[in-house]
PDB file of C-alpha atoms in Angstrom:
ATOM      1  CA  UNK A  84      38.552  45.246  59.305  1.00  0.00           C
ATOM      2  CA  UNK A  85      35.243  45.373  61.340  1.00  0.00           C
ATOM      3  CA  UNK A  86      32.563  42.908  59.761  1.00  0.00           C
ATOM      4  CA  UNK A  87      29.335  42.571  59.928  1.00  0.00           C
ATOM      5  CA  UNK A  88      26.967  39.911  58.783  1.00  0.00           C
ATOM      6  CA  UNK A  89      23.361  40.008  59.313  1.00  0.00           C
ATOM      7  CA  UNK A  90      20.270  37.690  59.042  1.00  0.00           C
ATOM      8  CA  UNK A  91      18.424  39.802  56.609  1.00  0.00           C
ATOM      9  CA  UNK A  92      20.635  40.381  53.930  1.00  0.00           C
ATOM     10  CA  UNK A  93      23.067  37.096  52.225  1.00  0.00           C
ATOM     11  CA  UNK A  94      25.775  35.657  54.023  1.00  0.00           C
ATOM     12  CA  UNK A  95      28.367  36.127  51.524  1.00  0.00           C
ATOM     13  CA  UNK A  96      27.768  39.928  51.333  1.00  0.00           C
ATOM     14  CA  UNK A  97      29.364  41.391  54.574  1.00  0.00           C
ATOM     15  CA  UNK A  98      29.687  45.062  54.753  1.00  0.00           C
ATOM     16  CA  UNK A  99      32.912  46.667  56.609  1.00  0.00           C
ATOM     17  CA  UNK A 100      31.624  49.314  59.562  1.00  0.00           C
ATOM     18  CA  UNK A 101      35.373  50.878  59.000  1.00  0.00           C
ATOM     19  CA  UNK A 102      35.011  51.328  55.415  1.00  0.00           C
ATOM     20  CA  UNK A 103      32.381  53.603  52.677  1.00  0.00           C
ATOM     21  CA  UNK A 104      32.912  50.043  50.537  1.00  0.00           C
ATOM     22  CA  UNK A 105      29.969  48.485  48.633  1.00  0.00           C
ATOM     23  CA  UNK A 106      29.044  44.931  50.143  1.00  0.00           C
ATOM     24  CA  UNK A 107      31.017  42.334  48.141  1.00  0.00           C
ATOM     25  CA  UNK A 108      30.601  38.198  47.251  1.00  0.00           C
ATOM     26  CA  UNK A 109      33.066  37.124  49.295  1.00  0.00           C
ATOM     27  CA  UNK A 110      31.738  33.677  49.002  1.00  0.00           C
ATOM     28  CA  UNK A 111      31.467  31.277  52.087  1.00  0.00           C
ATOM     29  CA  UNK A 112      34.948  31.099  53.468  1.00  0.00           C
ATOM     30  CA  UNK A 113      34.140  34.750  55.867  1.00  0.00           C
ATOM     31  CA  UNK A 114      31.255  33.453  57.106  1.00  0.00           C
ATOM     32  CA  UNK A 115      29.015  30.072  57.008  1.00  0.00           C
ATOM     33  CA  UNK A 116      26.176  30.334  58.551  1.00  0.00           C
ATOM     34  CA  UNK A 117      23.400  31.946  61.170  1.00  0.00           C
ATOM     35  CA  UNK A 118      22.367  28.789  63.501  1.00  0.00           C
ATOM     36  CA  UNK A 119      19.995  28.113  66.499  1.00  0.00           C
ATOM     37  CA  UNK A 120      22.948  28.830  69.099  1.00  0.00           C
ATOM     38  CA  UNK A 121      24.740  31.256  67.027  1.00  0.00           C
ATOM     39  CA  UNK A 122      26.933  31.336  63.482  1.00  0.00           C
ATOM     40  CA  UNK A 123      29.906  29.363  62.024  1.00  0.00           C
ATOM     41  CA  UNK A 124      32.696  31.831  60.779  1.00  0.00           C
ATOM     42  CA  UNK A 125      34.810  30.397  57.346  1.00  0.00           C
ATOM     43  CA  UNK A 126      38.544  29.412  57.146  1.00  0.00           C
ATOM     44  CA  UNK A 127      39.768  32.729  56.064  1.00  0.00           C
ATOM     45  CA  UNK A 128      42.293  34.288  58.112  1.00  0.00           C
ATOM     46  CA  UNK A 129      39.629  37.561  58.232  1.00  0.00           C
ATOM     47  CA  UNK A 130      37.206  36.176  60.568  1.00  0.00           C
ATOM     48  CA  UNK A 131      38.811  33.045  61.315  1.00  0.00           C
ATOM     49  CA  UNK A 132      42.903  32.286  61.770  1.00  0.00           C
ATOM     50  CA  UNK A 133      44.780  30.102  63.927  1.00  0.00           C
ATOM     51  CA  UNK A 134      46.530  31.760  67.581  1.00  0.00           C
ATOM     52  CA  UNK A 135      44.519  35.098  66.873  1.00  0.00           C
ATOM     53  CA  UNK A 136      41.656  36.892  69.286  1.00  0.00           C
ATOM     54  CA  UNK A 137      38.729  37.426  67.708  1.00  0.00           C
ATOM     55  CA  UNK A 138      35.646  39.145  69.076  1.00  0.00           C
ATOM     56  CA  UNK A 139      31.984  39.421  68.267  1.00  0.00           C
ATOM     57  CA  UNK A 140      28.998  41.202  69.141  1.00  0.00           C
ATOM     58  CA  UNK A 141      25.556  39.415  68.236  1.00  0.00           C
ATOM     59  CA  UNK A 142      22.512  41.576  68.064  1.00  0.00           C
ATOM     60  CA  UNK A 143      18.837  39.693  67.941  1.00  0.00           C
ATOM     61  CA  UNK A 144      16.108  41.595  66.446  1.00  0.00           C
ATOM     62  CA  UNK A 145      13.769  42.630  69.336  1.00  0.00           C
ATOM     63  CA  UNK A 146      11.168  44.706  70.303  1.00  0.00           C
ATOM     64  CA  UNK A 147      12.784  48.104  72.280  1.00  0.00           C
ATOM     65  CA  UNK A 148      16.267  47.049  71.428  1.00  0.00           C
ATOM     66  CA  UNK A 149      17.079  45.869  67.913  1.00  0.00           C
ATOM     67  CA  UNK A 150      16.599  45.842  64.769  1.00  0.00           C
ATOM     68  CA  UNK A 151      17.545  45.623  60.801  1.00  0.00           C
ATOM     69  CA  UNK A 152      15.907  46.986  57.962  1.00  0.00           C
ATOM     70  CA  UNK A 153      16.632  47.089  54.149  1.00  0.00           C
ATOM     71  CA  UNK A 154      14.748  48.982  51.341  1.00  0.00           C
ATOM     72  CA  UNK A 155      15.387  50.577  48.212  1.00  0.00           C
ATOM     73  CA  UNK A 156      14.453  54.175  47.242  1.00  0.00           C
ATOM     74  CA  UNK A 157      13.856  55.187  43.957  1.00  0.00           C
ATOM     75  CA  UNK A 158      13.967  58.753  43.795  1.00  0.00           C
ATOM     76  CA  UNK A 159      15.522  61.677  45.262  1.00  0.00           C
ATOM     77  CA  UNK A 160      13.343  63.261  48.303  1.00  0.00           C
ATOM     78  CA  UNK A 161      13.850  64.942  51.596  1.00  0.00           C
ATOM     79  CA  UNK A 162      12.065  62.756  53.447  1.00  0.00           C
ATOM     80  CA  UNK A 163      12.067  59.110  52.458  1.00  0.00           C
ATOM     81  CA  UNK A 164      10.462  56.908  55.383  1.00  0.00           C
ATOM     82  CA  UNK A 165      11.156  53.684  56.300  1.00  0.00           C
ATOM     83  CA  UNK A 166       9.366  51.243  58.713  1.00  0.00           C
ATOM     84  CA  UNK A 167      10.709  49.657  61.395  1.00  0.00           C
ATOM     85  CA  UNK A 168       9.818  47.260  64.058  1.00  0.00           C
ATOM     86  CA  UNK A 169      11.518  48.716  67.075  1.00  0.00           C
ATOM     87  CA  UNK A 170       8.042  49.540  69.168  1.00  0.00           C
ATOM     88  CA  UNK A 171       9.933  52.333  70.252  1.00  0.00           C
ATOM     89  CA  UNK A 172      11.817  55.305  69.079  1.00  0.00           C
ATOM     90  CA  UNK A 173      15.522  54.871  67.878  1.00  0.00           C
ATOM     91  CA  UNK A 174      18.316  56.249  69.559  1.00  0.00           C
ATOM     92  CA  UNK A 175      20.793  55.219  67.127  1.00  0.00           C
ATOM     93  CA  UNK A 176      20.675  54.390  63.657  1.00  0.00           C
ATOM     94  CA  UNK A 177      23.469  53.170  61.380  1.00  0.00           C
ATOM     95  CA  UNK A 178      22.901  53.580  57.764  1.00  0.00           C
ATOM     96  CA  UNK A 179      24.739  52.082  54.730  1.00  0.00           C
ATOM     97  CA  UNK A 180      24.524  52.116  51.034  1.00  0.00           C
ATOM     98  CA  UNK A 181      24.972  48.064  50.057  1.00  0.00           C
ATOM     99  CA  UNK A 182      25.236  48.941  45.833  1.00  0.00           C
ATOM    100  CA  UNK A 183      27.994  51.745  46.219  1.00  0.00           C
ATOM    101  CA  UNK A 184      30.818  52.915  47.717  1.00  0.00           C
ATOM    102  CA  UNK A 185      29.257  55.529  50.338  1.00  0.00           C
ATOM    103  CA  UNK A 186      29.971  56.608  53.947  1.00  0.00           C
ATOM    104  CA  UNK A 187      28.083  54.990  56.462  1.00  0.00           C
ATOM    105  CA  UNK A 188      25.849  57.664  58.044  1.00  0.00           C
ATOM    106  CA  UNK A 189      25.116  57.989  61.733  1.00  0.00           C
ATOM    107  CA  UNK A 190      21.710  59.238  63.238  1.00  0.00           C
ATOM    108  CA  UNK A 191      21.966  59.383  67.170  1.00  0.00           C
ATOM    109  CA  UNK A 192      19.017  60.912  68.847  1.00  0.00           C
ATOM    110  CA  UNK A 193      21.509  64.104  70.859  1.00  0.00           C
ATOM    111  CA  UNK A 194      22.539  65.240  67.681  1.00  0.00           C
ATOM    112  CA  UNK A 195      18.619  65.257  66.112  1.00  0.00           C
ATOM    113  CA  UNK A 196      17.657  64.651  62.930  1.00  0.00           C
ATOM    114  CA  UNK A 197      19.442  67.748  60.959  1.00  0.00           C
ATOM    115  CA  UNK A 198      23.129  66.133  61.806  1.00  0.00           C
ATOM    116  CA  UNK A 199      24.495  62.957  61.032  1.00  0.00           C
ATOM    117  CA  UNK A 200      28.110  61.684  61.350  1.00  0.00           C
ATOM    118  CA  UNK A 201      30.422  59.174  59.362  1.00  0.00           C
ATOM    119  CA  UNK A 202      30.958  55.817  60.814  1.00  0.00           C
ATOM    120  CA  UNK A 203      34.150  55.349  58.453  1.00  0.00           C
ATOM    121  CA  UNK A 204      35.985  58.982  59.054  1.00  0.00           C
ATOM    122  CA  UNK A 205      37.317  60.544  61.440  1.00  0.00           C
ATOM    123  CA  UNK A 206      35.848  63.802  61.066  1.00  0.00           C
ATOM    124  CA  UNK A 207      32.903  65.348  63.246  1.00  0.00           C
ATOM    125  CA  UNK A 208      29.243  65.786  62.691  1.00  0.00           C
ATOM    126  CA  UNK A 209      28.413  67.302  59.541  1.00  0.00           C
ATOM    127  CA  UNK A 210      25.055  69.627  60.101  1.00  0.00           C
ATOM    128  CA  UNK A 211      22.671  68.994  57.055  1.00  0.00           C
ATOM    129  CA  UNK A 212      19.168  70.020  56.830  1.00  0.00           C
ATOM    130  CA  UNK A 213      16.646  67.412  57.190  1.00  0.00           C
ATOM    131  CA  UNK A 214      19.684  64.896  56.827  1.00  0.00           C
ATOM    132  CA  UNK A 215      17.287  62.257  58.393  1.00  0.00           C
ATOM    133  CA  UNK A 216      13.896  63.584  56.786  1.00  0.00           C
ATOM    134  CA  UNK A 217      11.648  66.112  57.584  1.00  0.00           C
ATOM    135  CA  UNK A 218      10.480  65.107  61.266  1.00  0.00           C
ATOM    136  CA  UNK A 219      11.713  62.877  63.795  1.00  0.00           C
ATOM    137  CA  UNK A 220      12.256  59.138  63.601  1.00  0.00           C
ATOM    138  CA  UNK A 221       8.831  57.822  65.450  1.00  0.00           C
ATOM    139  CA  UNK A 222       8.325  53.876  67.042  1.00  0.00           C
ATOM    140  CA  UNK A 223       7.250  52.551  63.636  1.00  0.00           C
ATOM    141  CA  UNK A 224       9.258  54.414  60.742  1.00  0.00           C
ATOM    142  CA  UNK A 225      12.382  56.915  60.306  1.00  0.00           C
ATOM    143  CA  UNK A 226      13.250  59.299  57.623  1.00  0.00           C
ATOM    144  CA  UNK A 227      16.138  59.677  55.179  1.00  0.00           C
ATOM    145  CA  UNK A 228      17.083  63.008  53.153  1.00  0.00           C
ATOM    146  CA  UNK A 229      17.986  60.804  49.700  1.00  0.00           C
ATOM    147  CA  UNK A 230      18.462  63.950  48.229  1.00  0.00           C
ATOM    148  CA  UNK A 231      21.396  64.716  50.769  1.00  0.00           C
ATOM    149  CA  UNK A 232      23.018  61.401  51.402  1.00  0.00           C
ATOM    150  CA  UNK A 233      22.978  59.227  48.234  1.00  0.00           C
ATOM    151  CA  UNK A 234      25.680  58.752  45.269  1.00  0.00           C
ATOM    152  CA  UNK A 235      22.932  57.433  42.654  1.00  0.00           C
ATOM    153  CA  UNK A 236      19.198  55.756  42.309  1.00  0.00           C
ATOM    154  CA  UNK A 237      18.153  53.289  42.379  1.00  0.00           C
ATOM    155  CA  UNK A 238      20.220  51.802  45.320  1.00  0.00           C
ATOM    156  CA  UNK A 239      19.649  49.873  48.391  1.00  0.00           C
ATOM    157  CA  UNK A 240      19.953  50.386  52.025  1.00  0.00           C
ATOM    158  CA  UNK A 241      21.138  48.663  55.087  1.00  0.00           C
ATOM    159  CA  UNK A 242      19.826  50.530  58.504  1.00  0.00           C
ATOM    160  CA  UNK A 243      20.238  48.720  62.042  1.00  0.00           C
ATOM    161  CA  UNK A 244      18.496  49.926  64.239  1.00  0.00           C
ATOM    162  CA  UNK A 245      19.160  49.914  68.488  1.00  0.00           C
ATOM    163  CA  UNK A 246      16.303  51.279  70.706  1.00  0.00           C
ATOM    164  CA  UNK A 247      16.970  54.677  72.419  1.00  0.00           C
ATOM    165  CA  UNK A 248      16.230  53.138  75.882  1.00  0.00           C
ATOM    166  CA  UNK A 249      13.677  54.128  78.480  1.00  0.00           C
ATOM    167  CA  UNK A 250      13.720  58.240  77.293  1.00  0.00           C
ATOM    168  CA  UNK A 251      12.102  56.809  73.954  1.00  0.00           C
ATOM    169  CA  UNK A 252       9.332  55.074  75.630  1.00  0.00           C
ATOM    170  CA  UNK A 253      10.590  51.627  76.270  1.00  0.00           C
ATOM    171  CA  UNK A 254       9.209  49.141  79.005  1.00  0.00           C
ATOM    172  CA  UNK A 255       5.885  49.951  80.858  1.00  0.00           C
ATOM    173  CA  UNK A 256       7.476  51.343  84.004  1.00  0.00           C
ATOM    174  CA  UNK A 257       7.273  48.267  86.285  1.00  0.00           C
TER     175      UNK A 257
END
């Protein structure tokens, strides 16, 4: 499995990039802790075993590269916005439903905002109208069709966020 633990959300609730799964308590033995010079992984043989290769990525929220946003729509709409703290527009933005069992849904700037693929499948991009809101992701917010993508309301939302690089607006040219 492909975990992923982030600062924003608990610990103990890691979500699986290769799976629709909800996030589950999976208590401390996955993961420990966030610290100054990185994270402590648990004992189980998941994250953590004895003669096996391991690797991480570590992302730090930053202007024009990263970032990590939750929130929690309550209704169905076509065009749901979120803030975000980029400072730039994203290029890619991976989506995931943290209640329910749901695909993880893909925005990447090439494909636009009326086409998203699945993280978890296999399959190709799936064309839906307004999948990612009525206009464009901008350098402070991005939409999301909840109308479209979601399995039930209320729910909540994991989206990270990586910068699009310089085509987005990024840097100040020197």
């Amino acid at each position: 499995d492909h975990w992923l633990f982030d600062t924003t959300r608990a610990t103990n609730l890691p979500l699986k990039s290769n799976s629709g799964n909800s996030a589950s308590d999976v208590g401390s033995t996955y993961f420990n802790s966030f610290n100054n010079d990185g994270f402590n992984v648990g004992s189980n043989g998941s994250t953590n075993y004895t003669g096996v290769d391991f690797t991480s990525w570590t992302f730090r929220k930053a202007k024009g590269f990263f970032d990590v946003v939750t929130f929690s729509p309550t209704e169905y709409v076509s065009n749901h916005r979120t803030s975000h703290s980029l400072g730039c527009i994203p290029g890619l933005i991976l989506l995931k439903n943290t209640l329910r069992t749901e695909d993880w849904y893909v925005y990447h700037r090439s494909l636009g905002r009326n086409k998203y693929i699945r993280l978890n499948q296999t399959n190709g991009q799936t064309a839906s109208t307004n999948a990612w809101g009525t206009s464009d992701p901008t350098s402070t917010d991005f939409g999301f069709n909840t109308s479209n993508l979601t399995s039930g309301m209320p729910s909540t939302y994991v989206a990270y966020l990586f910068a699009g690089g310089a085509a987005t607006g990024t840097g100040n040219g020197s």
